[in-house]
Every structure is written in structure tokens, then in C-alpha cells.
């Protein structure tokens, strides 16, 4: 059975399309990657065409269209006459987290939290035997997601896009004053200007983050007790907050945590497809979904793009060793190879890498990529070295494979990779095993062999306020605009010094 999931509705964000074949997620692309408009909410015609192409299918071969959200757009073009099912917003979030997890036959608590969607701001579900059973919906009022968005806007950032900047800023402030004001007000969102008063923006951000952690963790514990679960699957924009996820993982009774890699609305298309399949088949056993689900850069299209732009390049016999040597020399290198990542995090295939031993590299990267100076850069680390750098990490913690939570950094990490440790002593690592991404792992292994350090900075390959690059041509343009030192494009190596 072929199900095409689509997320698109007026006033929404991160429209997307996902392709499910016989219950397996085989492709997913957000429209922003096609249109190059950040968070694009338009009907995802480009994304639909791309996932069908990735699946080797035509629109006529789709059996069912699964639309996410009760206010969704109608399927367009040849899909208009396909059988269509509509999945409620929070249900789609829950399905994305449950069915793409590795929990199999286990009983799981599935929690969703966002700003709002179909008149609610969150939900709780029990996942068991391949089926989801709703336990609770959270009303829109007092939405922690809407409160975070309102403070984001108050601080001069873009709500719905820059909440991560507020999280980064929070590490520089003192939470006490704003936290006490928020806790004392029954509806803090209604009196935000007065509550903020003349507090510094760092203290406002810190108080907001502390309040969010307190409120959400209390709710999570309440739901876990009511459902009798120790394993959690999370989705929704609120769970893009990596410090919050660290607090949840540390809660008593949490034995296993999975945060859907595309936790925001870009993951709703996948969730809708999963939910429809489970509805029609009487369930679907959860199985860990791949995270590389988008457009592929390979030797052929990389070579075509290099020739089109008349770019000098080489094809090293040992590409990983060549890249590692450049990193060890302090060069900053982009990598665009293989299938594009699913979700907002770059996980090696659309990535910018740099040595993390020099904290001054952060200023260089911020200037070249036009990013905010107080935002931390995240590391990728070889899995076998993760416990030494992040002592709370233990094997099997899936969330760390997708950079969806922070860890307290050890003294060794602060010494060896200070550029990847935030001012609060935490980092958001991608813990990498070779099976996850062999080519990326080989580069990091070679770098460790040269330097003794098993970690480098891993940040997304895009300019500020632009989507992550998708194609080989986009990779070349962004490489040139950013003035990076080198570009890995498929099997090829481009050196800025050779141009």
C-alpha cells in the first residue's frame, strides 16, 4: 500500500510531503528545501514531486493521500481524485513519534506539545501493540509553546522560527525574577509586557526557559504516572527545545526517550501517513525510521554541477583522510553527500565541519554564515568516545543520534572541544556510529587518528535564514558565498585555494 502524507494548511508553516510504502517511510522533504523559502507554508507541490521521484513512483500509483490537520488544503493535481484521509494535528504528531521509534512491542507514552494545532496545544497517548490510544488533549489556552513564541517576539526575534535563539540566550541570564513573575500569574501570556518590565533580555530568556522546564516536566511526570509507562516518544515544536529534553531524560522513571528527528510541523506529513496505515491495517509495529530521507547528491549530479559552475576539483583516493588533514590544519569544510537529512538538524550529509579545539572558530563561523553570536555550535562525536566527553550518555540513547537533547560536558570535553561547549557547560552532540553514516564516520575516525580528538563542530550547511542546501548546485553556491575553505561534494573535494 502506497500512502502519500501531506502537511499543508493556510496560515501554517513547514509544509511537507512524505512517502510511506507498505508501512515503511522511504522519503520525506519539506517544501522550504524546494522553494528556498524558510518555513514555506505553500501547498508542497515541489516536495510531493520530489518524494514521488525518490520513490520511483508516479502520482497515479499512490493509493491513499493522508492529510495532516483538520484545516488542511485539498490534494492538488493528479492527487485530487485519490482516496483521502485527514488526520488531526496532534494525532499526526503522535504517530510520527510512535511509529518511527524503535520501541517495537513495548508499551510507550507518546506526548506532543506545540503552540497550537486543531484547537489544542498538546496531547498524551498510549502506544501499544502497534496502535495509539488517546489519553488527553491540552487546551490552547496556557500553551507553553505559544508563551515561548510570545516571549521570542517580545525579545525582537521571529516567533515560530527563533525560539532556539531564546534558548541559547537563556544561558547568559539569571532566571529567578522572571520565573517568579511567570509562576505567580495565572495567564502569563496575557500580561507579558508588564511581566517582562525592565528586565534584561538574558534574564527574561532564562526565566522563560526555567518556567518551561518546570511546567513541562511536571506534566510529563503526571502523564507517565497515569499511563504507567517508562518509555517516552515525543513530537511537537516544544520538543525542539534540547535543554528541556535533557531535563525530561533525567526525570525519575524515564528509562528510554525518543524525540522524533523532525519534531516540528515538518514531521506531520509522515505522522499522517503512519496514522492512516495503522488505521487501515489494524495497527503498525513501530520500527526505527531512517533519518536520511531527502534528495540525494551522488557522483553524477555532483560532477554535473561542478562542470556547470566551472569549479576546480579533485577526487582523492582516500577522501576521508584528505578531509581530516584539512580539518586538523584548522580549515572549515562543508560536506554535501548522499541523501538529505530529515528534519531541522544537519547530521553529516548537509554539514559544515570545523575543529572544535579553538573557541575563536565560533566567531569566524558566525561571521561567514551570518549567524547570531550567542548561539552555540554543536559537536559530532564518535560513539565509542561519547561517555568520556558526555558522562550521562549511555549506549542506546537514541535521541543523541539526532542532536535532539543536550548533555553536561565533562572536563575533558571542555579541554578538547571548547568551541562546542556552551557557556552553561552543555553541548548538543550527535553521537555517531559507523552504521549511521559510514562516510561521515570515516572522516571523524581519520581526524581522531591525526589529532587524538574524536569530535568536531557539526553545523548545518546554510546561510542564516535560508533552508539547508538540498542539491549539488545549491551546495556550490553556498560554499562560495560563505567563503569556506573546502567542500566535499559527493566523492569530490573542492578547495577554495584552487579556485
Tab-separated table of C-alpha atoms in Angstrom:
chain	number	residue	atom	x	y	z
A	1	UNK	CA	0.000	0.000	0.000
A	2	UNK	CA	1.386	3.376	-1.060
A	3	UNK	CA	0.410	6.340	1.125
A	4	UNK	CA	1.452	9.910	0.414
A	5	UNK	CA	1.410	12.100	3.511
A	6	UNK	CA	0.981	15.862	3.053
A	7	UNK	CA	1.131	18.685	5.552
A	8	UNK	CA	-0.253	21.959	4.211
A	9	UNK	CA	-2.823	24.397	5.525
A	10	UNK	CA	-3.477	28.154	5.378
A	11	UNK	CA	-1.501	30.051	7.984
A	12	UNK	CA	0.696	27.058	8.790
A	13	UNK	CA	4.414	26.529	8.406
A	14	UNK	CA	6.854	23.881	7.204
A	15	UNK	CA	4.666	22.266	4.566
A	16	UNK	CA	5.979	18.838	3.648
A	17	UNK	CA	5.379	15.554	1.863
A	18	UNK	CA	6.274	12.016	2.950
A	19	UNK	CA	6.061	8.681	1.166
A	20	UNK	CA	5.102	5.508	3.027
A	21	UNK	CA	5.314	2.184	1.196
A	22	UNK	CA	3.878	-0.853	2.990
A	23	UNK	CA	4.319	0.877	6.327
A	24	UNK	CA	7.944	1.952	5.770
A	25	UNK	CA	8.945	5.604	5.487
A	26	UNK	CA	11.039	5.867	2.316
A	27	UNK	CA	11.134	9.606	1.537
A	28	UNK	CA	10.264	12.939	3.121
A	29	UNK	CA	11.000	16.504	2.021
A	30	UNK	CA	9.855	19.881	3.289
A	31	UNK	CA	8.691	22.445	0.754
A	32	UNK	CA	11.212	25.004	2.018
A	33	UNK	CA	14.019	22.861	0.614
A	34	UNK	CA	12.383	23.017	-2.818
A	35	UNK	CA	11.279	26.680	-2.860
A	36	UNK	CA	14.218	28.011	-0.779
A	37	UNK	CA	11.698	29.957	1.360
A	38	UNK	CA	12.368	29.316	5.056
A	39	UNK	CA	9.426	27.561	6.711
A	40	UNK	CA	7.408	27.709	3.482
A	41	UNK	CA	3.686	27.099	4.114
A	42	UNK	CA	2.564	26.895	0.484
A	43	UNK	CA	0.996	23.714	-0.847
A	44	UNK	CA	4.057	21.424	-1.189
A	45	UNK	CA	3.813	20.666	-4.888
A	46	UNK	CA	7.597	20.583	-5.196
A	47	UNK	CA	8.012	18.317	-2.180
A	48	UNK	CA	5.286	15.982	-3.455
A	49	UNK	CA	7.021	15.663	-6.814
A	50	UNK	CA	10.373	15.094	-5.132
A	51	UNK	CA	9.282	12.301	-2.777
A	52	UNK	CA	7.467	10.541	-5.613
A	53	UNK	CA	10.637	10.795	-7.685
A	54	UNK	CA	12.729	9.455	-4.803
A	55	UNK	CA	10.316	6.534	-4.535
A	56	UNK	CA	10.332	5.909	-8.281
A	57	UNK	CA	6.579	6.467	-8.476
A	58	UNK	CA	4.020	8.480	-10.372
A	59	UNK	CA	1.092	10.265	-8.747
A	60	UNK	CA	-1.311	7.754	-10.322
A	61	UNK	CA	0.351	4.945	-8.343
A	62	UNK	CA	-0.489	6.499	-4.968
A	63	UNK	CA	-3.250	4.517	-3.242
A	64	UNK	CA	-4.137	6.989	-0.489
A	65	UNK	CA	-3.373	10.598	0.379
A	66	UNK	CA	-3.073	11.302	4.103
A	67	UNK	CA	-3.541	14.974	5.007
A	68	UNK	CA	-2.359	16.348	8.359
A	69	UNK	CA	-4.627	18.787	10.194
A	70	UNK	CA	-8.380	19.330	10.127
A	71	UNK	CA	-7.922	22.647	8.279
A	72	UNK	CA	-5.666	21.114	5.644
A	73	UNK	CA	-5.528	22.089	1.997
A	74	UNK	CA	-7.073	19.793	-0.604
A	75	UNK	CA	-4.767	17.493	-2.575
A	76	UNK	CA	-3.956	19.038	-5.939
A	77	UNK	CA	-3.354	17.888	-9.484
A	78	UNK	CA	-3.485	14.156	-10.185
A	79	UNK	CA	-3.809	13.503	-6.450
A	80	UNK	CA	-7.188	15.219	-6.295
A	81	UNK	CA	-9.000	12.024	-7.267
A	82	UNK	CA	-7.098	9.763	-4.867
A	83	UNK	CA	-8.762	8.420	-1.724
A	84	UNK	CA	-8.019	10.986	1.001
A	85	UNK	CA	-7.916	10.617	4.794
A	86	UNK	CA	-7.492	13.546	7.201
A	87	UNK	CA	-5.591	13.111	10.481
A	88	UNK	CA	-5.960	15.550	13.367
A	89	UNK	CA	-2.864	17.662	14.117
A	90	UNK	CA	-1.806	16.207	17.487
A	91	UNK	CA	-2.617	12.686	16.301
A	92	UNK	CA	-0.236	13.191	13.374
A	93	UNK	CA	2.496	14.398	15.740
A	94	UNK	CA	1.942	11.397	18.000
A	95	UNK	CA	2.003	8.961	15.088
A	96	UNK	CA	5.258	10.437	13.767
A	97	UNK	CA	6.944	9.818	17.130
A	98	UNK	CA	5.477	6.391	17.893
A	99	UNK	CA	5.675	4.601	14.568
A	100	UNK	CA	9.139	5.925	13.642
A	101	UNK	CA	10.599	4.876	17.014
A	102	UNK	CA	12.424	1.666	17.865
A	103	UNK	CA	10.045	0.625	20.645
A	104	UNK	CA	8.517	-2.300	18.774
A	105	UNK	CA	6.107	-4.197	21.019
A	106	UNK	CA	6.819	-2.096	24.130
A	107	UNK	CA	4.194	-0.008	25.893
A	108	UNK	CA	5.070	3.633	25.292
A	109	UNK	CA	3.889	7.020	26.488
A	110	UNK	CA	3.564	9.316	23.464
A	111	UNK	CA	3.472	13.038	24.223
A	112	UNK	CA	3.037	16.019	21.921
A	113	UNK	CA	3.448	19.719	22.701
A	114	UNK	CA	3.435	22.709	20.355
A	115	UNK	CA	1.952	26.170	20.066
A	116	UNK	CA	-1.433	25.068	18.829
A	117	UNK	CA	-2.941	22.753	16.271
A	118	UNK	CA	-6.610	21.938	15.685
A	119	UNK	CA	-7.585	23.857	18.850
A	120	UNK	CA	-5.174	22.067	21.191
A	121	UNK	CA	-1.588	22.631	22.309
A	122	UNK	CA	-0.618	19.078	23.148
A	123	UNK	CA	-1.746	15.542	23.784
A	124	UNK	CA	-0.936	12.288	25.540
A	125	UNK	CA	-1.311	8.796	24.099
A	126	UNK	CA	-0.536	5.221	24.999
A	127	UNK	CA	1.210	3.335	22.225
A	128	UNK	CA	0.973	-0.441	22.412
A	129	UNK	CA	0.607	-3.377	20.002
A	130	UNK	CA	1.022	-1.082	17.030
A	131	UNK	CA	-1.898	1.186	17.985
A	132	UNK	CA	-2.277	4.611	19.595
A	133	UNK	CA	-4.947	5.330	22.222
A	134	UNK	CA	-5.586	8.925	23.193
A	135	UNK	CA	-5.449	9.748	26.884
A	136	UNK	CA	-5.678	13.540	26.948
A	137	UNK	CA	-5.659	16.726	24.917
A	138	UNK	CA	-4.322	20.015	26.245
A	139	UNK	CA	-6.414	23.129	25.557
A	140	UNK	CA	-4.977	26.004	23.583
A	141	UNK	CA	-5.037	28.482	26.489
A	142	UNK	CA	-1.891	28.490	28.598
A	143	UNK	CA	0.004	26.800	25.771
A	144	UNK	CA	3.678	26.685	26.716
A	145	UNK	CA	4.508	26.813	23.013
A	146	UNK	CA	2.508	29.998	22.476
A	147	UNK	CA	4.058	31.573	25.590
A	148	UNK	CA	7.559	30.782	24.333
A	149	UNK	CA	6.639	32.232	20.937
A	150	UNK	CA	5.253	35.401	22.542
A	151	UNK	CA	8.443	35.970	24.535
A	152	UNK	CA	10.501	35.237	21.419
A	153	UNK	CA	8.587	38.010	19.637
A	154	UNK	CA	8.878	40.372	22.630
A	155	UNK	CA	12.664	39.980	22.585
A	156	UNK	CA	12.799	41.062	18.948
A	157	UNK	CA	13.108	37.667	17.298
A	158	UNK	CA	10.788	35.885	14.861
A	159	UNK	CA	8.190	33.756	16.643
A	160	UNK	CA	7.914	30.248	15.285
A	161	UNK	CA	11.476	30.371	13.994
A	162	UNK	CA	13.842	31.825	16.585
A	163	UNK	CA	12.804	30.071	19.804
A	164	UNK	CA	16.163	28.310	19.637
A	165	UNK	CA	17.885	31.686	19.877
A	166	UNK	CA	15.972	32.432	23.058
A	167	UNK	CA	17.136	29.082	24.428
A	168	UNK	CA	20.744	29.956	23.585
A	169	UNK	CA	20.361	33.396	25.158
A	170	UNK	CA	18.936	31.900	28.364
A	171	UNK	CA	22.342	30.531	29.356
A	172	UNK	CA	23.618	34.098	29.816
A	173	UNK	CA	20.883	35.202	32.241
A	174	UNK	CA	19.548	34.724	35.755
A	175	UNK	CA	16.091	33.093	35.825
A	176	UNK	CA	14.842	33.985	39.304
A	177	UNK	CA	12.958	37.274	38.763
A	178	UNK	CA	11.099	36.424	35.572
A	179	UNK	CA	10.452	32.846	36.703
A	180	UNK	CA	8.737	34.064	39.872
A	181	UNK	CA	6.596	36.501	37.881
A	182	UNK	CA	5.513	33.827	35.427
A	183	UNK	CA	4.738	31.337	38.183
A	184	UNK	CA	2.609	33.860	40.079
A	185	UNK	CA	0.406	34.815	37.120
A	186	UNK	CA	-2.494	32.509	36.108
A	187	UNK	CA	-2.290	33.542	32.457
A	188	UNK	CA	1.205	34.974	31.873
A	189	UNK	CA	0.734	35.331	28.143
A	190	UNK	CA	-1.973	37.941	28.708
A	191	UNK	CA	0.314	40.277	30.657
A	192	UNK	CA	3.662	39.640	29.043
A	193	UNK	CA	4.806	43.230	28.619
A	194	UNK	CA	4.177	44.046	32.281
A	195	UNK	CA	5.773	40.814	33.446
A	196	UNK	CA	8.920	41.466	31.453
A	197	UNK	CA	9.141	45.047	32.683
A	198	UNK	CA	12.681	46.367	32.548
A	199	UNK	CA	14.404	43.016	32.995
A	200	UNK	CA	17.416	42.362	30.748
A	201	UNK	CA	16.619	40.130	27.794
A	202	UNK	CA	19.038	37.484	29.071
A	203	UNK	CA	17.120	37.233	32.369
A	204	UNK	CA	13.791	37.076	30.534
A	205	UNK	CA	15.062	34.223	28.371
A	206	UNK	CA	16.486	32.402	31.396
A	207	UNK	CA	13.266	32.758	33.385
A	208	UNK	CA	11.165	31.587	30.445
A	209	UNK	CA	13.347	28.513	29.937
A	210	UNK	CA	13.214	27.636	33.639
A	211	UNK	CA	9.426	28.051	33.655
A	212	UNK	CA	9.038	25.871	30.560
A	213	UNK	CA	11.202	23.156	32.092
A	214	UNK	CA	9.235	23.201	35.350
A	215	UNK	CA	5.825	23.160	33.718
A	216	UNK	CA	6.565	20.547	31.077
A	217	UNK	CA	8.498	18.203	33.364
A	218	UNK	CA	5.663	18.258	35.900
A	219	UNK	CA	3.168	17.431	33.144
A	220	UNK	CA	5.378	14.647	31.769
A	221	UNK	CA	5.658	13.039	35.205
A	222	UNK	CA	1.902	13.302	35.703
A	223	UNK	CA	1.202	11.633	32.355
A	224	UNK	CA	3.782	8.889	32.905
A	225	UNK	CA	2.200	8.018	36.239
A	226	UNK	CA	-1.299	7.987	34.752
A	227	UNK	CA	-0.256	5.788	31.819
A	228	UNK	CA	2.087	3.521	33.748
A	229	UNK	CA	4.969	3.896	31.279
A	230	UNK	CA	8.736	4.327	31.495
A	231	UNK	CA	9.422	4.833	27.781
A	232	UNK	CA	8.568	8.072	26.015
A	233	UNK	CA	8.211	9.163	22.394
A	234	UNK	CA	7.946	12.929	21.863
A	235	UNK	CA	6.978	15.231	19.000
A	236	UNK	CA	5.819	18.806	18.505
A	237	UNK	CA	7.730	22.090	18.264
A	238	UNK	CA	8.161	22.422	22.036
A	239	UNK	CA	10.348	19.306	21.972
A	240	UNK	CA	12.788	21.067	19.666
A	241	UNK	CA	13.983	22.580	22.978
A	242	UNK	CA	17.087	20.490	23.625
A	243	UNK	CA	17.651	21.676	27.209
A	244	UNK	CA	14.073	20.720	28.062
A	245	UNK	CA	14.655	17.287	26.562
A	246	UNK	CA	17.757	16.867	28.732
A	247	UNK	CA	15.621	17.547	31.811
A	248	UNK	CA	12.982	15.046	30.655
A	249	UNK	CA	15.554	12.312	30.082
A	250	UNK	CA	16.844	12.846	33.632
A	251	UNK	CA	13.397	12.520	35.248
A	252	UNK	CA	12.953	9.610	37.666
A	253	UNK	CA	11.295	6.690	35.933
A	254	UNK	CA	12.296	7.649	32.367
A	255	UNK	CA	14.126	4.594	31.065
A	256	UNK	CA	14.152	5.410	27.360
A	257	UNK	CA	13.478	8.584	25.379
A	258	UNK	CA	12.900	9.052	21.660
A	259	UNK	CA	12.424	12.525	20.203
A	260	UNK	CA	11.225	12.407	16.612
A	261	UNK	CA	14.038	13.907	14.465
A	262	UNK	CA	11.536	16.088	12.593
A	263	UNK	CA	9.643	17.001	15.736
A	264	UNK	CA	8.035	20.165	14.341
A	265	UNK	CA	5.292	20.526	11.756
A	266	UNK	CA	7.618	19.295	9.028
A	267	UNK	CA	7.084	15.830	10.523
A	268	UNK	CA	3.284	15.937	10.305
A	269	UNK	CA	3.213	14.538	6.771
A	270	UNK	CA	4.988	11.404	7.977
A	271	UNK	CA	2.712	11.155	11.006
A	272	UNK	CA	-0.427	11.419	8.906
A	273	UNK	CA	0.778	8.639	6.608
A	274	UNK	CA	1.689	6.407	9.550
A	275	UNK	CA	-1.677	7.025	11.226
A	276	UNK	CA	-3.670	6.164	8.098
A	277	UNK	CA	-1.713	2.971	7.518
A	278	UNK	CA	-2.280	1.905	11.132
A	279	UNK	CA	-5.981	2.741	10.884
A	280	UNK	CA	-6.495	0.682	7.754
A	281	UNK	CA	-4.305	-2.264	8.746
A	282	UNK	CA	-5.361	-2.531	12.377
A	283	UNK	CA	-2.012	-1.280	13.640
A	284	UNK	CA	1.628	-0.855	12.620
A	285	UNK	CA	4.567	-2.150	14.630
A	286	UNK	CA	6.987	0.712	15.387
A	287	UNK	CA	10.336	0.416	13.665
A	288	UNK	CA	13.160	2.942	13.748
A	289	UNK	CA	12.837	5.056	10.612
A	290	UNK	CA	15.859	6.250	8.638
A	291	UNK	CA	16.869	9.872	9.042
A	292	UNK	CA	18.331	10.379	5.552
A	293	UNK	CA	15.134	10.613	3.500
A	294	UNK	CA	15.633	13.503	1.094
A	295	UNK	CA	17.289	14.437	-2.194
A	296	UNK	CA	20.468	12.502	-2.989
A	297	UNK	CA	23.775	14.021	-4.079
A	298	UNK	CA	25.827	11.398	-5.912
A	299	UNK	CA	28.827	11.284	-8.206
A	300	UNK	CA	26.843	12.008	-11.354
A	301	UNK	CA	24.926	15.082	-10.236
A	302	UNK	CA	27.902	16.386	-8.257
A	303	UNK	CA	30.102	16.195	-11.357
A	304	UNK	CA	27.434	17.870	-13.479
A	305	UNK	CA	27.159	20.783	-11.026
A	306	UNK	CA	30.938	21.219	-10.761
A	307	UNK	CA	31.259	21.363	-14.527
A	308	UNK	CA	28.327	23.769	-14.832
A	309	UNK	CA	29.932	26.213	-12.373
A	310	UNK	CA	33.417	25.619	-13.844
A	311	UNK	CA	34.779	24.744	-10.405
A	312	UNK	CA	38.202	23.148	-9.970
A	313	UNK	CA	38.007	19.881	-8.063
A	314	UNK	CA	39.830	16.665	-7.283
A	315	UNK	CA	38.808	13.111	-6.476
A	316	UNK	CA	41.119	11.880	-3.710
A	317	UNK	CA	41.848	8.179	-3.414
A	318	UNK	CA	41.272	8.498	0.340
A	319	UNK	CA	38.725	11.271	0.691
A	320	UNK	CA	38.258	10.831	4.453
A	321	UNK	CA	41.976	11.177	5.119
A	322	UNK	CA	42.267	14.246	2.885
A	323	UNK	CA	39.365	15.968	4.649
A	324	UNK	CA	40.691	15.039	8.093
A	325	UNK	CA	44.050	16.588	7.258
A	326	UNK	CA	42.383	19.847	6.262
A	327	UNK	CA	40.318	19.869	9.465
A	328	UNK	CA	43.469	19.243	11.506
A	329	UNK	CA	45.031	22.264	9.787
A	330	UNK	CA	42.154	24.429	11.015
A	331	UNK	CA	40.207	24.609	7.773
A	332	UNK	CA	36.397	24.822	7.692
A	333	UNK	CA	34.806	22.278	5.379
A	334	UNK	CA	31.266	21.737	4.114
A	335	UNK	CA	30.034	18.244	3.278
A	336	UNK	CA	27.148	17.653	0.861
A	337	UNK	CA	26.890	13.981	0.024
A	338	UNK	CA	24.244	11.282	-0.048
A	339	UNK	CA	20.597	11.748	0.930
A	340	UNK	CA	19.481	14.929	2.666
A	341	UNK	CA	18.571	14.738	6.335
A	342	UNK	CA	15.003	14.556	7.605
A	343	UNK	CA	14.217	17.411	9.964
A	344	UNK	CA	15.968	20.591	11.097
A	345	UNK	CA	19.322	19.075	12.136
A	346	UNK	CA	22.280	18.513	9.837
A	347	UNK	CA	23.621	15.027	10.558
A	348	UNK	CA	26.619	14.820	8.276
A	349	UNK	CA	25.196	14.921	4.760
A	350	UNK	CA	24.493	18.673	4.613
A	351	UNK	CA	27.000	19.746	7.243
A	352	UNK	CA	29.750	22.286	7.911
A	353	UNK	CA	32.655	20.848	9.910
A	354	UNK	CA	35.436	22.584	11.841
A	355	UNK	CA	37.920	21.668	14.532
A	356	UNK	CA	36.421	22.417	17.948
A	357	UNK	CA	39.611	22.911	19.994
A	358	UNK	CA	39.760	26.668	19.305
A	359	UNK	CA	36.794	28.650	20.714
A	360	UNK	CA	37.561	31.514	18.332
A	361	UNK	CA	36.240	29.421	15.444
A	362	UNK	CA	32.722	30.296	16.623
A	363	UNK	CA	33.219	33.958	15.747
A	364	UNK	CA	34.601	33.002	12.324
A	365	UNK	CA	31.646	30.733	11.604
A	366	UNK	CA	29.102	33.271	12.781
A	367	UNK	CA	30.573	35.921	10.519
A	368	UNK	CA	30.833	33.686	7.456
A	369	UNK	CA	27.377	32.118	7.863
A	370	UNK	CA	25.763	35.375	9.083
A	371	UNK	CA	24.534	33.823	12.323
A	372	UNK	CA	23.840	35.126	15.827
A	373	UNK	CA	26.899	35.480	18.027
A	374	UNK	CA	25.466	33.950	21.216
A	375	UNK	CA	24.243	30.730	19.610
A	376	UNK	CA	26.378	27.669	20.397
A	377	UNK	CA	27.705	25.302	17.777
A	378	UNK	CA	27.143	21.596	18.291
A	379	UNK	CA	29.638	18.717	18.050
A	380	UNK	CA	29.598	15.333	16.396
A	381	UNK	CA	31.489	12.660	18.324
A	382	UNK	CA	32.478	9.067	17.669
A	383	UNK	CA	30.161	6.846	19.678
A	384	UNK	CA	32.903	4.931	21.500
A	385	UNK	CA	34.270	8.182	22.982
A	386	UNK	CA	30.923	9.710	23.963
A	387	UNK	CA	30.955	8.592	27.648
A	388	UNK	CA	34.296	10.311	28.258
A	389	UNK	CA	33.039	13.614	26.855
A	390	UNK	CA	29.402	13.394	27.987
A	391	UNK	CA	29.258	11.180	31.093
A	392	UNK	CA	25.444	10.987	31.210
A	393	UNK	CA	25.333	9.391	27.768
A	394	UNK	CA	24.849	5.628	27.705
A	395	UNK	CA	24.543	3.276	24.767
A	396	UNK	CA	21.041	3.079	23.385
A	397	UNK	CA	20.067	6.704	23.958
A	398	UNK	CA	18.586	7.286	20.527
A	399	UNK	CA	17.893	10.985	20.981
A	400	UNK	CA	21.621	11.722	20.893
A	401	UNK	CA	21.938	10.213	17.409
A	402	UNK	CA	19.751	13.028	16.093
A	403	UNK	CA	21.011	16.011	18.160
A	404	UNK	CA	17.702	16.376	19.971
A	405	UNK	CA	18.975	16.962	23.515
A	406	UNK	CA	21.903	18.417	25.410
A	407	UNK	CA	24.343	16.789	27.846
A	408	UNK	CA	26.584	18.224	30.517
A	409	UNK	CA	30.112	18.299	29.145
A	410	UNK	CA	32.997	16.692	31.045
A	411	UNK	CA	36.236	18.472	31.872
A	412	UNK	CA	37.821	16.514	29.022
A	413	UNK	CA	35.244	17.943	26.609
A	414	UNK	CA	35.811	21.478	27.901
A	415	UNK	CA	39.529	20.983	27.342
A	416	UNK	CA	39.435	19.291	23.927
A	417	UNK	CA	36.346	20.797	22.237
A	418	UNK	CA	35.665	24.139	23.991
A	419	UNK	CA	34.164	25.625	20.815
A	420	UNK	CA	31.310	23.094	21.054
A	421	UNK	CA	30.548	23.649	24.753
A	422	UNK	CA	28.033	26.379	25.569
A	423	UNK	CA	28.524	28.921	28.348
A	424	UNK	CA	26.301	26.810	30.630
A	425	UNK	CA	28.619	23.805	30.282
A	426	UNK	CA	26.354	21.788	27.983
A	427	UNK	CA	26.597	20.612	24.401
A	428	UNK	CA	24.158	19.114	21.905
A	429	UNK	CA	26.103	16.217	20.417
A	430	UNK	CA	25.451	13.959	17.504
A	431	UNK	CA	26.712	10.610	18.783
A	432	UNK	CA	27.814	8.819	15.633
A	433	UNK	CA	28.187	5.106	14.954
A	434	UNK	CA	29.607	3.906	11.671
A	435	UNK	CA	26.354	2.274	10.606
A	436	UNK	CA	24.632	5.662	10.926
A	437	UNK	CA	26.737	7.360	8.238
A	438	UNK	CA	29.862	5.490	7.064
A	439	UNK	CA	31.437	8.279	5.012
A	440	UNK	CA	30.999	10.867	7.752
A	441	UNK	CA	32.252	8.415	10.371
A	442	UNK	CA	35.376	7.708	8.298
A	443	UNK	CA	36.253	11.413	8.258
A	444	UNK	CA	35.877	11.693	12.011
A	445	UNK	CA	37.868	8.492	12.583
A	446	UNK	CA	40.703	9.805	10.418
A	447	UNK	CA	40.606	13.136	12.264
A	448	UNK	CA	40.818	11.351	15.599
A	449	UNK	CA	43.813	9.412	14.320
A	450	UNK	CA	45.601	12.650	13.420
A	451	UNK	CA	44.691	14.742	16.459
A	452	UNK	CA	43.602	12.394	19.228
A	453	UNK	CA	40.280	14.268	19.388
A	454	UNK	CA	37.185	12.277	18.322
A	455	UNK	CA	34.914	15.254	17.767
A	456	UNK	CA	34.463	18.279	15.513
A	457	UNK	CA	31.885	21.021	15.163
A	458	UNK	CA	28.869	19.999	13.082
A	459	UNK	CA	26.579	22.810	11.987
A	460	UNK	CA	24.020	22.946	9.225
A	461	UNK	CA	25.129	23.855	5.707
A	462	UNK	CA	23.159	27.015	5.011
A	463	UNK	CA	23.363	30.766	5.325
A	464	UNK	CA	21.391	32.399	8.141
A	465	UNK	CA	17.628	32.477	7.469
A	466	UNK	CA	17.978	30.152	4.490
A	467	UNK	CA	16.970	26.480	4.367
A	468	UNK	CA	19.665	23.820	4.461
A	469	UNK	CA	21.087	23.154	0.993
A	470	UNK	CA	19.447	20.354	-0.966
A	471	UNK	CA	21.199	19.963	-4.334
A	472	UNK	CA	24.788	19.937	-5.525
A	473	UNK	CA	24.292	23.322	-7.217
A	474	UNK	CA	22.966	24.877	-4.016
A	475	UNK	CA	25.940	23.443	-2.143
A	476	UNK	CA	28.407	25.085	-4.528
A	477	UNK	CA	26.653	28.466	-4.340
A	478	UNK	CA	26.514	28.439	-0.541
A	479	UNK	CA	30.133	27.292	-0.295
A	480	UNK	CA	31.205	30.219	-2.445
A	481	UNK	CA	29.024	32.783	-0.619
A	482	UNK	CA	30.213	31.687	2.811
A	483	UNK	CA	33.871	31.700	1.841
A	484	UNK	CA	34.549	28.295	3.378
A	485	UNK	CA	37.908	26.592	2.898
A	486	UNK	CA	36.749	23.393	1.211
A	487	UNK	CA	33.694	21.498	0.034
A	488	UNK	CA	33.108	17.759	-0.067
A	489	UNK	CA	30.607	17.202	-2.872
A	490	UNK	CA	29.862	13.531	-3.342
A	491	UNK	CA	33.261	11.861	-3.885
A	492	UNK	CA	34.898	15.137	-4.917
A	493	UNK	CA	36.897	17.688	-2.948
A	494	UNK	CA	36.801	21.384	-3.827
A	495	UNK	CA	39.469	23.631	-2.298
A	496	UNK	CA	38.846	27.365	-2.162
A	497	UNK	CA	42.565	27.930	-2.707
A	498	UNK	CA	42.346	26.157	-6.068
A	499	UNK	CA	39.656	28.432	-7.479
